[in-house]
Coordinates of C-alpha atoms and ligand atoms in Angstrom, one line a residue:
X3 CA 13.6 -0.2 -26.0
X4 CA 17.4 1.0 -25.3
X5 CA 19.8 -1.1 -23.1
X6 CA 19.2 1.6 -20.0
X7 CA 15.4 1.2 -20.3
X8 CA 15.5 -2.7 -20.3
X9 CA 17.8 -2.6 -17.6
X10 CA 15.8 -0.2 -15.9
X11 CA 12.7 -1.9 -16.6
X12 CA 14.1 -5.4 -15.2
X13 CA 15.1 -3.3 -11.7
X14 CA 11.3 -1.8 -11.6
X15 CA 10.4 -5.6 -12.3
X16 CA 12.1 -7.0 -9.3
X17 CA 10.6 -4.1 -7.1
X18 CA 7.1 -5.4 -7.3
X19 CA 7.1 -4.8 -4.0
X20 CA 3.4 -4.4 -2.6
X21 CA 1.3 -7.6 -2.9
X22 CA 4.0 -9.8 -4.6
X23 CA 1.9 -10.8 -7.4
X24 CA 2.3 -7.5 -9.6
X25 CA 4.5 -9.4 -11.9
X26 CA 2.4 -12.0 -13.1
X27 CA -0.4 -9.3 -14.2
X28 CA 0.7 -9.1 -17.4
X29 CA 1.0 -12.6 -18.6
X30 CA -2.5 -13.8 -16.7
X31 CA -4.9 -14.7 -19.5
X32 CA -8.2 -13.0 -19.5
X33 CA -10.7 -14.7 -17.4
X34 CA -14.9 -13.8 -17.1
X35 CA -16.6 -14.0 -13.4
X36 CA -17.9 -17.3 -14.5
X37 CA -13.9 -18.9 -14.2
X38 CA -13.6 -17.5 -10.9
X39 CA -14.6 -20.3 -9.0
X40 CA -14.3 -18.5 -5.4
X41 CA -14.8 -14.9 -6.2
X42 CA -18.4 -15.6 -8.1
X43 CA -19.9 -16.5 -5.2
X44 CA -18.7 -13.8 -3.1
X45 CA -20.8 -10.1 -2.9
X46 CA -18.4 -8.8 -5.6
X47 CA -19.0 -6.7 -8.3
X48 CA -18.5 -8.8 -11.7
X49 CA -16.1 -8.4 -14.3
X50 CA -18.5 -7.8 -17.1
X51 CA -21.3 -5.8 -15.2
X52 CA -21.5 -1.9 -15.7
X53 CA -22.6 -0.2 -12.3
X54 CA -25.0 1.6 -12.2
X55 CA -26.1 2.6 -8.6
X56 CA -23.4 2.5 -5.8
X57 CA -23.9 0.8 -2.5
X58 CA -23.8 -2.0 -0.5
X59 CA -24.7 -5.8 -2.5
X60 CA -26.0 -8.4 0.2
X61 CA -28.7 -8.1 1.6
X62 CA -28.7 -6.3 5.3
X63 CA -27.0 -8.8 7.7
X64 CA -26.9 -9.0 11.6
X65 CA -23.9 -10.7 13.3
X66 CA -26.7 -12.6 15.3
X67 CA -27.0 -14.5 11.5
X68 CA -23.5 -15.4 11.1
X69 CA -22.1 -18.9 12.3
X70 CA -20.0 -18.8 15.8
X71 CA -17.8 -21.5 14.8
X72 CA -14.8 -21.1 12.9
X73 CA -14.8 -22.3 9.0
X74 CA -14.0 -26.3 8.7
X75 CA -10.4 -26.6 8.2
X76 CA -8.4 -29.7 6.8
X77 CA -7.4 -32.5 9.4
X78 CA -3.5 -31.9 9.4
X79 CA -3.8 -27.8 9.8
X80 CA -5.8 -26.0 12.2
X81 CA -6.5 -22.3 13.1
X82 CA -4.7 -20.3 15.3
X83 CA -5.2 -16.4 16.5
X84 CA -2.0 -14.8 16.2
X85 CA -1.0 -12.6 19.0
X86 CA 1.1 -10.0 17.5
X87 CA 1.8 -8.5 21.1
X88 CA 3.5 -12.0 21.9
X89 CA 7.2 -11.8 20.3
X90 CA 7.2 -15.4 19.3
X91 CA 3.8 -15.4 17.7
X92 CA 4.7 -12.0 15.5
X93 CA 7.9 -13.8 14.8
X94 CA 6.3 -16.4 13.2
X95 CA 4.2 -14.0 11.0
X96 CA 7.2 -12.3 9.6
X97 CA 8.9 -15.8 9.0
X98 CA 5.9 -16.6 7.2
X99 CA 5.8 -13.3 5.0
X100 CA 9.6 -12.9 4.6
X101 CA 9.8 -16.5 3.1
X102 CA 6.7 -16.5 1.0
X103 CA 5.0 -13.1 0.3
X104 CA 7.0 -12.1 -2.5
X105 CA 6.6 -14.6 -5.5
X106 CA 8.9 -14.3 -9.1
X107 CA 11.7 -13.6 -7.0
X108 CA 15.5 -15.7 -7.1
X109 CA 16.4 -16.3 -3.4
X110 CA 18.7 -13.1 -3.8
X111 CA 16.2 -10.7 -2.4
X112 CA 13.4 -10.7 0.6
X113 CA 11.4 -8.6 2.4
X114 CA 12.8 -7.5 5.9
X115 CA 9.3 -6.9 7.6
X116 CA 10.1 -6.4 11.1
X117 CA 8.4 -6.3 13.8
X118 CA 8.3 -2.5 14.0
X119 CA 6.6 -2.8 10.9
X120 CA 4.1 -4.9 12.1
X121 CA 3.1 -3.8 15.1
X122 CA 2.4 0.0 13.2
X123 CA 0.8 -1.9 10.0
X124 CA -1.8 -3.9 12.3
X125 CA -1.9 -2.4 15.9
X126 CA -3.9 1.0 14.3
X127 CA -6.5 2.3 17.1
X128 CA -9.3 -0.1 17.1
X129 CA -7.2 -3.1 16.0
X130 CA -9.2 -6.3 17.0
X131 CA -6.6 -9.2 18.3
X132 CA -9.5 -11.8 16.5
X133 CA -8.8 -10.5 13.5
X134 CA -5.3 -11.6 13.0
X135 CA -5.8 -15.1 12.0
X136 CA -3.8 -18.0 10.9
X137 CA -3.5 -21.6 10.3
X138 CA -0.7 -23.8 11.7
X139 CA 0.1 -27.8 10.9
X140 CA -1.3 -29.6 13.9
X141 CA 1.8 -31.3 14.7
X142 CA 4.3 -29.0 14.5
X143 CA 2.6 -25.7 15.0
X144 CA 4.0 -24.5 11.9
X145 CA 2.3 -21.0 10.7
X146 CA 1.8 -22.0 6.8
X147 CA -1.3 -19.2 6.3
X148 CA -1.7 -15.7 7.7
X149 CA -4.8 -13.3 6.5
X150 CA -5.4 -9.2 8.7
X151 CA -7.7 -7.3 8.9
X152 CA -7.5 -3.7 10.5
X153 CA -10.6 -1.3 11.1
X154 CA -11.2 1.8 8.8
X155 CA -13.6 4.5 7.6
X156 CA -13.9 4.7 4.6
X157 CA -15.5 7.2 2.1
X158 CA -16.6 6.5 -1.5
X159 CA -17.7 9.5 -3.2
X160 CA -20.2 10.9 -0.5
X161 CA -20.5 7.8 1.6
X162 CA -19.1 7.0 4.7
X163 CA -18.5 3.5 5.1
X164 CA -17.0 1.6 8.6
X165 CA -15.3 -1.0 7.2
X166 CA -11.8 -2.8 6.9
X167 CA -8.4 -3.3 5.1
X168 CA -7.7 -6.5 4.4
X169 CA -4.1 -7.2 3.9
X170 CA -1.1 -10.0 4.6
X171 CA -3.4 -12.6 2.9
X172 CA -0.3 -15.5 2.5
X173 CA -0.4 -19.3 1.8
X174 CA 2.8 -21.1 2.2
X175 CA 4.8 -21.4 -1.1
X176 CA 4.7 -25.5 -0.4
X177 CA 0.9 -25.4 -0.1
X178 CA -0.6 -23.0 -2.5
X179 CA -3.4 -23.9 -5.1
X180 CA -5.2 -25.9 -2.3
X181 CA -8.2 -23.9 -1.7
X182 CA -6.9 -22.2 1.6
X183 CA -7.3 -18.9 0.4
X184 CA -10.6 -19.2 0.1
X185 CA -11.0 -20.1 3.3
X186 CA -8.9 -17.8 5.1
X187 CA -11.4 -15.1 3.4
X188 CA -14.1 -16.8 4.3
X189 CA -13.0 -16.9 7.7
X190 CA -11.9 -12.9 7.9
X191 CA -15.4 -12.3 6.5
X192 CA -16.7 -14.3 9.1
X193 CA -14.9 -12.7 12.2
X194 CA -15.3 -9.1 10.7
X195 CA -19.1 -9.8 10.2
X196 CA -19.5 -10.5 13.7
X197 CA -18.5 -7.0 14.4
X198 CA -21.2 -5.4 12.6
X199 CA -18.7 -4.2 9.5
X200 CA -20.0 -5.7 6.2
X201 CA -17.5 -3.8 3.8
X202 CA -13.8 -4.4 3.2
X203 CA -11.1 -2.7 0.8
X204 CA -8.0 -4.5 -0.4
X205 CA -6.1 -4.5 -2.9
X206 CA -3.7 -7.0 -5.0
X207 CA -2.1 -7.3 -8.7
X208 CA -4.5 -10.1 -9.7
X209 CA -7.2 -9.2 -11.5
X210 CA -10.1 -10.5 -9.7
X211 CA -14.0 -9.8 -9.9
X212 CA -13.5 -6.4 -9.9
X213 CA -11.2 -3.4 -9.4
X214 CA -13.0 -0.6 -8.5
X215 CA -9.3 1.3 -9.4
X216 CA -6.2 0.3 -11.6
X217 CA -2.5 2.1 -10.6
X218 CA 0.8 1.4 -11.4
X219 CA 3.8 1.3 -9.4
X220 CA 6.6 4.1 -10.1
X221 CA 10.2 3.9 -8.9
X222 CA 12.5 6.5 -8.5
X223 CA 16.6 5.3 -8.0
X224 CA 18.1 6.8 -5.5
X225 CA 21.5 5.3 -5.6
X226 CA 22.4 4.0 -8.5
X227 CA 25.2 2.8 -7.7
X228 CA 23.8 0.4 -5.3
X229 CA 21.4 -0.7 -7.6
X230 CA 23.9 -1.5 -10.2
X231 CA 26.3 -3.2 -7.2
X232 CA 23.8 -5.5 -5.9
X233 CA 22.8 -6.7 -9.2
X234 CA 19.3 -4.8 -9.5
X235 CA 20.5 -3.1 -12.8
X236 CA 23.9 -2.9 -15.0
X237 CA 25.2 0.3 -16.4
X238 CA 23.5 0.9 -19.6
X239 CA 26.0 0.2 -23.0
X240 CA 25.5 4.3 -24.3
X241 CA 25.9 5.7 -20.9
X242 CA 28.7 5.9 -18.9
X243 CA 28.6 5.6 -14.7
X244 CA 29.1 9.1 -13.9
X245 CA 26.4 9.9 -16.2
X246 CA 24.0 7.6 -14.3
X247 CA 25.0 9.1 -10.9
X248 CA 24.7 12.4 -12.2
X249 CA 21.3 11.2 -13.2
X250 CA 19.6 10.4 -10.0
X251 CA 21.7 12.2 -7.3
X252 CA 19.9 13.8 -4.8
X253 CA 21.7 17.2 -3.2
X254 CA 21.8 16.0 1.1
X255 CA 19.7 19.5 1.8
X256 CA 16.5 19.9 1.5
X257 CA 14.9 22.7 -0.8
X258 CA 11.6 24.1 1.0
X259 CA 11.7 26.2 3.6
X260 CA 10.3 25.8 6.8
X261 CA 10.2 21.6 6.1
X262 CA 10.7 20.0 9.4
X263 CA 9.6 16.7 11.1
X264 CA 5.8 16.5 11.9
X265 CA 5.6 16.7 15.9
X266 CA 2.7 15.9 18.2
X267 CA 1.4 19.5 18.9
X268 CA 1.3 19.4 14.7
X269 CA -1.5 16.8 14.6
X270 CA -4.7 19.0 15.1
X271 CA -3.2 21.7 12.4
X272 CA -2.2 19.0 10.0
X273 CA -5.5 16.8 9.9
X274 CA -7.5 19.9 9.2
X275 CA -5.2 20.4 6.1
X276 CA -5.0 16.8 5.3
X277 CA -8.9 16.3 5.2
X278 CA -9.9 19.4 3.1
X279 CA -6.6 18.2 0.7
X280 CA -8.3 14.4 0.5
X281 CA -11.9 16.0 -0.5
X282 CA -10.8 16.1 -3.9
X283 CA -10.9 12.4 -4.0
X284 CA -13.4 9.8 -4.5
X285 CA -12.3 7.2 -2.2
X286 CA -10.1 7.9 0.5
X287 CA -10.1 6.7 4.2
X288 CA -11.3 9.4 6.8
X289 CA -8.7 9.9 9.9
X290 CA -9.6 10.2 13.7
X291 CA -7.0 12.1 15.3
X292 CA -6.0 8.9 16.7
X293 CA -5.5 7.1 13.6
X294 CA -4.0 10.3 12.4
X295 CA -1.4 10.4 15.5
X296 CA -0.8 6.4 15.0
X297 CA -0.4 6.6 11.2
X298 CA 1.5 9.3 10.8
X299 CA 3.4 9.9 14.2
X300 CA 4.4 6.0 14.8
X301 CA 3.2 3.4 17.2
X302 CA 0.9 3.7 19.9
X303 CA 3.3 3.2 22.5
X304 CA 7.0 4.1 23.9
X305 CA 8.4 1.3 20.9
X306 CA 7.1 4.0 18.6
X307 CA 7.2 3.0 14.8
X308 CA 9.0 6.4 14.8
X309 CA 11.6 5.7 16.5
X310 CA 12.3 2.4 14.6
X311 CA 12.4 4.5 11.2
X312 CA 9.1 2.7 10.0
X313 CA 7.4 5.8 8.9
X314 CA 8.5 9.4 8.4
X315 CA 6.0 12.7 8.6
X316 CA 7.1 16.1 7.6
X317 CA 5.5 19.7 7.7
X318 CA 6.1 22.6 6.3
X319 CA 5.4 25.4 8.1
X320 CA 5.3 29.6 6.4
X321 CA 6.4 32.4 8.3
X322 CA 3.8 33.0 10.5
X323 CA 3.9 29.5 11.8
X324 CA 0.8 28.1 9.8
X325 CA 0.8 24.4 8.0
X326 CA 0.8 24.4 5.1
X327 CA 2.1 21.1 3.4
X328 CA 2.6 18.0 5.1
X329 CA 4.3 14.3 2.8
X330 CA 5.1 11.0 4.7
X331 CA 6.5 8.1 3.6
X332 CA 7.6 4.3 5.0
X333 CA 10.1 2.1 4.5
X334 CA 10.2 -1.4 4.2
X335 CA 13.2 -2.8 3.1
X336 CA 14.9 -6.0 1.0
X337 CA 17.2 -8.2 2.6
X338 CA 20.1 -9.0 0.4
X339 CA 21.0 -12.3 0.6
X340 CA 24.6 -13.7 -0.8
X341 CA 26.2 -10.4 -1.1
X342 CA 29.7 -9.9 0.1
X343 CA 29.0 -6.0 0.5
X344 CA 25.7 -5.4 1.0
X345 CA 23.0 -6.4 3.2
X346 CA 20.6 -4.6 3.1
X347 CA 18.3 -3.0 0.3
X348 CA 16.6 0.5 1.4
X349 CA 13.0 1.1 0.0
X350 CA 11.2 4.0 0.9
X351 CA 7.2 4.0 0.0
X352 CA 5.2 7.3 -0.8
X353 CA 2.3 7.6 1.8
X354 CA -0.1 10.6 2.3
X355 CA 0.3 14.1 1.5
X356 CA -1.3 17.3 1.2
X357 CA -0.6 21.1 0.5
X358 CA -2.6 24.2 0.3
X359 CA -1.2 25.7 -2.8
X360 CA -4.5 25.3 -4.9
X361 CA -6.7 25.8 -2.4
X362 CA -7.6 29.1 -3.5
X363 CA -9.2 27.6 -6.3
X364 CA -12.8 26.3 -6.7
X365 CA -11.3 23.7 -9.6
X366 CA -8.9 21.3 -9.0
X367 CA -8.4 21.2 -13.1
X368 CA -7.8 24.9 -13.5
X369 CA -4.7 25.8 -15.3
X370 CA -3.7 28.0 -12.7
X371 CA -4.8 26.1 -9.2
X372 CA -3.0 22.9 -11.5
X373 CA 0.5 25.0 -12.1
X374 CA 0.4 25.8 -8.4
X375 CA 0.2 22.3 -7.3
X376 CA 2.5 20.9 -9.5
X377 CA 5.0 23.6 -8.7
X378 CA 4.8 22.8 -5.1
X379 CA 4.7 19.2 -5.1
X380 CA 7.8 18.8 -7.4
X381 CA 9.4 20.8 -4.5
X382 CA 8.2 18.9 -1.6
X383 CA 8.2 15.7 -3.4
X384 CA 11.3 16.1 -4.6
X385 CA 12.2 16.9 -0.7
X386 CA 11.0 13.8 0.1
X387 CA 13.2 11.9 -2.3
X388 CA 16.2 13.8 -0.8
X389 CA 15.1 12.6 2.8
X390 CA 14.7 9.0 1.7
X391 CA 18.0 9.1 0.5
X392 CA 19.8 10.8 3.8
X393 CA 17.7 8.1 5.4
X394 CA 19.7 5.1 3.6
X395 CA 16.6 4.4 0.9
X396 CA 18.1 3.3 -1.9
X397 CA 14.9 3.4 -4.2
X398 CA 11.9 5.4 -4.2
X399 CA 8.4 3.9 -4.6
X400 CA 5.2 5.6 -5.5
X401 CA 1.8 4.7 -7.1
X402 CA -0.2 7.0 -9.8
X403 CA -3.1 7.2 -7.4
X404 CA -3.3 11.0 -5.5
X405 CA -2.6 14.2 -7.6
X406 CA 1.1 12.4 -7.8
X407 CA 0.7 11.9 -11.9
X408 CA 2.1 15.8 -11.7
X409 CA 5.2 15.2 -10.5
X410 CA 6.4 11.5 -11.3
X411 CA 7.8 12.3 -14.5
X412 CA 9.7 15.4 -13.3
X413 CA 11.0 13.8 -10.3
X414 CA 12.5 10.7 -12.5
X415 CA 10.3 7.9 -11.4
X416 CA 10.1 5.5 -14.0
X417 CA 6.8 3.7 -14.7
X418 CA 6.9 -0.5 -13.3
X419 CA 5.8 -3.5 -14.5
X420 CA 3.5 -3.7 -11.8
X421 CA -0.1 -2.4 -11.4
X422 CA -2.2 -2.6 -8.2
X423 CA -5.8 -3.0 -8.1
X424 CA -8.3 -1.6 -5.7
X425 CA -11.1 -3.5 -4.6
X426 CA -14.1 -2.9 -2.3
X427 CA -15.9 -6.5 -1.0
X428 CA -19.7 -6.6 -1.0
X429 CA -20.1 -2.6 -2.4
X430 CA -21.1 -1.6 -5.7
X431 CA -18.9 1.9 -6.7
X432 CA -18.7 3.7 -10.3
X433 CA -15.1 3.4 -11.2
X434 CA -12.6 5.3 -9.8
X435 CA -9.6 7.2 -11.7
X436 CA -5.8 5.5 -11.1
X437 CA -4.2 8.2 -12.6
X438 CA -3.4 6.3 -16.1
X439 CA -4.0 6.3 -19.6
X440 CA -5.5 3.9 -21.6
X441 CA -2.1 3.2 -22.7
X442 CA -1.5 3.2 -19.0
X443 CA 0.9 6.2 -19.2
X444 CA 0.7 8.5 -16.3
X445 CA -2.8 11.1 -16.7
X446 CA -1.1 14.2 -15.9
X447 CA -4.1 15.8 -16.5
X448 CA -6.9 14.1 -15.2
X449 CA -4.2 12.7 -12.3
X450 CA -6.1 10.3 -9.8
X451 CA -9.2 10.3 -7.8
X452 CA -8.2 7.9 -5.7
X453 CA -6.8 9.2 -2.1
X454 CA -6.4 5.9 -0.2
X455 CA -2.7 4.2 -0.2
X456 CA -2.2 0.9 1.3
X457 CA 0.8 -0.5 2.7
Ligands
LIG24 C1 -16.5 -7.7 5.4 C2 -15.2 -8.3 5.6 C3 -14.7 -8.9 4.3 C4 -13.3 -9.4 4.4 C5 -12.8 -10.1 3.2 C6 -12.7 -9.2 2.0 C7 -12.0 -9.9 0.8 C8 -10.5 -10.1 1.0 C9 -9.8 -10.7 -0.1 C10 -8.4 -11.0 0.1 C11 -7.5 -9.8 -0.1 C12 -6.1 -10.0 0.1 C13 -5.2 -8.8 0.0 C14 -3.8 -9.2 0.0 O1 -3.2 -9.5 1.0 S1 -3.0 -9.2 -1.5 C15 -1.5 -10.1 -1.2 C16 -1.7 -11.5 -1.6 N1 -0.6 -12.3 -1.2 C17 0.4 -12.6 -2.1 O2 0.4 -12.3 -3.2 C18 1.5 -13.4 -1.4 C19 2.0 -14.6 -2.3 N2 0.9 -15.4 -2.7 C20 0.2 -16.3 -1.8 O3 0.5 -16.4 -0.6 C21 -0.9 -17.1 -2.4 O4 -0.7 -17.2 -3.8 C22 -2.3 -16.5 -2.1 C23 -2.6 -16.6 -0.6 C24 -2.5 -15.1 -2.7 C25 -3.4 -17.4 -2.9 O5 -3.3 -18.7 -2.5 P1 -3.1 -19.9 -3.5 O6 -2.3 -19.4 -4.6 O7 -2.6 -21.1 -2.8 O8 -4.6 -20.1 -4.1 P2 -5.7 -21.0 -3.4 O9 -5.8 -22.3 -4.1 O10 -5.6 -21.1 -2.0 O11 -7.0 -20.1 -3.8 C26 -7.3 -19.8 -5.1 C27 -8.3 -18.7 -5.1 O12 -7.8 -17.5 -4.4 C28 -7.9 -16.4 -5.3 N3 -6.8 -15.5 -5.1 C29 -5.5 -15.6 -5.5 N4 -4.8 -14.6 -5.1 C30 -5.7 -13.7 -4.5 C31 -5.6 -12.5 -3.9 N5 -4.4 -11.8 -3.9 N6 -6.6 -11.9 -3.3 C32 -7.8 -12.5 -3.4 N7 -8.0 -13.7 -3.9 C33 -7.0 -14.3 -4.5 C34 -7.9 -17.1 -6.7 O13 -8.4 -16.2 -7.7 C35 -8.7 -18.3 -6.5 O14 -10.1 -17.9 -6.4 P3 -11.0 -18.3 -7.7 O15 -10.2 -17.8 -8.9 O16 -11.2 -19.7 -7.8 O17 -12.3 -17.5 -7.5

C-alpha cells in the first residue's frame, strides 16, 4: 500500500461515521448464533441458517399479549421518556451521543448532532413521543442510555411491511458491557409491539445474527487541505500539495442544467419519479407525501431542518419544465476539538436519489439503459459533491448500496474501513445485494439492490 493510500486509508478510518462501531468490524472474531447470548433468543434470522421462504418469524402477536409494564431495570438507573420537544430533555440526548456514540476515536473529534438534526432524524410524520426512551441514574437524573424508534413502511421484494427504524441505540462509555443494551431492546420491542408493528430494520457495523445486506462506506475529500490541516491525513511522501488539491477540487459551478433546489410545489412531481426509480430495489422504504415533504424538504414546522442546513434536495428540471432527476444529501458534522484554526469538521452524507435516464429500458442491466445511468449520475453526483463543498462540507460520504457502485470510482470516493450491515428484526428475507464483491470491491455491475439509507 503507498504512503497516500495509508494515509488516506487512516482518514476513511477515522470517518466511521454512521454507527460508530464500523471500525472494530474487521478485527471481531467470528462468532456462531450460539455465542450470542442476547441475539439467540430474539426472532432473528441465524448466522448459519440459509432462508428459504421470506416472511415474518414469531408467531402472530396482539398488543393485548404484551406486558404493560416497563422491562425491570437496575436499582440505581431508571427509565425515562425523553421529550425531544422539551430543549433540555433533547439536550441531554445530544450530550449523551456527542460524548459516547462514536467509539475508537482520540478526544480530537466528535459528532456535532444538533438539535436540528434531531428533531428531523426522529420527529418524521407519525413519530410516537413513547418511543424515545432512555434510562437516567436515579440520583442525579443523569441520561447514561438512549434507544429510537421512528415509524416506516417498508418493502422487501414484494411485501409491504409497517414497521420501524431503530436507531441512536447508546450506553454510556462508563457503563457498557452491563447487559443494558439488551434491555433497552427489549424495551423498544416492547413499546413498538404495543402499537401493532412487529418488524423493525436497523442497521450497525457489528455483525450480529444476521445481515440481511453488507455495504461499505466510501468517502470522497473535498478539501484536502483541511483534511491534511486538521490532522485527518498528511501529504503523501511521492506527491506534492498542489498535486493533492488538484486532485480533489471541485469547480464552485455546477454542471447540469436546469439543477435547482427542490421546492414544495416539486413534491408531487418528484415522488412519482422517486418511487418508479426505487422499484428496481429489493428493499427500500415507501414515502407518503408527508414523509416525502419531511424527509426531503426539512422539518415539519417553521424551525425547518432546511433552514438549519440539515438536509439538502435538489431537482433537475428539462426544458419543458418536467423532473427529471432529483439527489439529496445531509450533513452532520465533527467538532474539532484542540485546534487553534479549526472548529469545525463539514461532512456531507449521500441520501436518496433518482433519475429517469434508463427508464426507457425494460433492463436495469442492459448495456445501453446502464451507460445512460452512469453517464448521468456521474454528472449529478458529481453536482452534488460540488454543492457539498460550496456548502462548507469538507468530506463526502456515501455507501455502495443504490445504483451508486457506478459512479464512486469516477467521482474519487475511496473505499473505508467501515462496512454497515442491514438488518430486519423478527423477518426472514433472501439476501439482499450491498453493491460489493466478494473481495468487497465496489460491483459496478451488479451495483446494489438495496434502496433504503439510514442516517
Ligand atoms: C418490532 C420492534 C423491534 C425493535 C427492536 C429491533 C432490534 C433493534 C436492535 C438495536 C439496533 C441498534 C441500531 C443502532 O443504533 S447501531 C448504533 C449502536 N451504537 C453505537 O455503536 C454507539 C457506541 N456503542 C454503545 O453505545 C454500546 O456499545 C452499545 C449500546 C452498542 C452496546 O452496549 P454495550 O457495549 O454496553 O453492551 P451490553 O453489555 O449492554 O450488551 C451486549 C449485547 O448487545 C449486543 N450489541 C452490541 N452492539 C449492538 C448493536 N449495535 N446493535 C444491536 N446489538 C448490539 C451484543 O452483541 C450483546 O448481545 P449478545 O452478543 O450477548 O447477543
Amino acid at each position: 500500500m503507498s504512503d497516500e493510500q495509508k494515509k488516506l486509508e487512516d482518514l476513511l478510518k477515522q470517518l466511521q461515521l454512521n454507527n460508530g462501531n464500523g471500525p472494530k468490524i474487521n478485527a471481531e472474531p467470528v462468532r456462531g448464533t450460539n455465542d450470542f447470548k442476547f441475539w439467540k433468543t430474539q426472532p432473528v434470522t441465524s448466522l448459519e441458517e440459509e432462508v428459504t421462504e421470506e416472511g415474518p418469524i414469531d408467531k402472530p402477536k396482539k398488543p393485548e399479549d404484551i406486558s404493560d409494564k416497563t422491562l425491570p431495570m437496575l436499582a440505581e438507573f431508571e427509565w425515562t421518556t425523553v421529550d425531544i420537544e422539551d430543549n433540555e430533555q433533547l439536550e441531554d440526548v445530544f450530550v449523551l451521543l456527542n460524548e459516547n456514540y462514536v467509539e475508537d476515536r482520540d478526544s480530537e473529534f466528535r459528532f456535532n448532532y444538533t438539535k436540528e438534526f434531531f428533531k428531523w432524524a426522529l420527529k418524521c410524520p407519525g413519530w410516537n413521543k413513547d418511543w424515545n426512551v432512555g434510562v437516567r441514574v436515579k440520583n442525579t437524573g443523569k441520561l447514561i442510555a438512549f434507544i429510537s424508534a421512528i415509524p416506516v413502511t417498508l418493502r422487501v421484494r414484494s411485501n409491504i411491511i409497517k414497521s420501524v427504524e431503530i436507531n441512536f441505540l447508546c450506553v454510556h462509555k462508563q457503563l457498557r458491557a452491563k447487559r443494558l443494551a439488551p434491555v433497552l431492546i427489549k424495551e423498544i420491542t416492547r413499546r413498538v409491539n404495543k402499537t401493532d408493528i412487529w418488524q423493525a430494520l436497523y442497521t450497525g457495523g457489528a455483525i450480529l445474527p444476521s445481515p440481511i445486506a453488507t455495504c461499505r462506506y466510501t468517502h470522497r475529500p473535498l478539501n484536502w487541505n483541511k483534511l491534511c490541516d486538521v490532522g485527518f491525513t498528511a501529504l503523501p511522501s511521492n506527491s506534492t500539495n498542489a498535486e493533492m488539491v488538484a486532485k480533489y477540487t471541485l469547480p464552485k459551478v455546477t454542471a447540469t442544467p436546469g439543477l435547482r433546489v427542490m421546492e414544495e410545489k416539486d413534491i408531487e412531481e418528484t415522488l412519482r419519479l422517486f418511487n418508479r426509480y426505487q422499484e428496481r430495489f429489493e428493499l427500500v422504504q415507501n414515502f407518503t407525501k408527508e414523509e416525502f415533504h419531511h424527509w426531503f424538504l426539512g422539518g415539519l414546522d417553521s424551525t425547518s431542518s432546511k433552514d438549519s442546513n440539515v438536509i439538502y434536495s435538489y431537482v433537475i428540471e428539462d426544458k419543458d419544465g418536467k423532473i427529471t432527476d432529483f439527489f439529496s444529501f445531509y450533513s452532520l458534522p465533527f467538532s474539532i476539538l484542540n485546534h487553534s484554526v479549526h472548529k469545525d469538521l463539514g461532512i456531507g452524507y449521500l441520501f436518496y436519489y433518482a433519475s429517469d435516464a434508463d427508464f426507457n429500458y425494460a433492463e436495469r442491466y442492459n448495456e445501453e439503459a446502464t451507460s445512460k445511468l452512469k453517464k448521468r449520475l456521474d454528472l449529478i453526483i458529481r453536482d452534488a459533491c460540488i454543492l457539498a463543498n460550496n456548502s462548507k462540507m469538507d468530506v463526502f460520504n456515501a455507501l455502495t448500496s443504490q445504483d451508486n457502485a457506478l459512479f464512486l470510482d469516477d467521482l474519487k470516493f475511496g473505499s473505508g474501513d467501515g462496512f454497515l450491515n442491514f438488518y430486519l428484526f423478527n423477518y426472514k428475507a433472501f439476501p439482499i445485494h450491498g453493491g460489493l464483491l466478494s473481495n468487497k470491491s465496489n460491483d459496478v455491475e451488479k451495483r446494489s439492490n438495496l434502496g433504503i439509507v439510514m442516517l
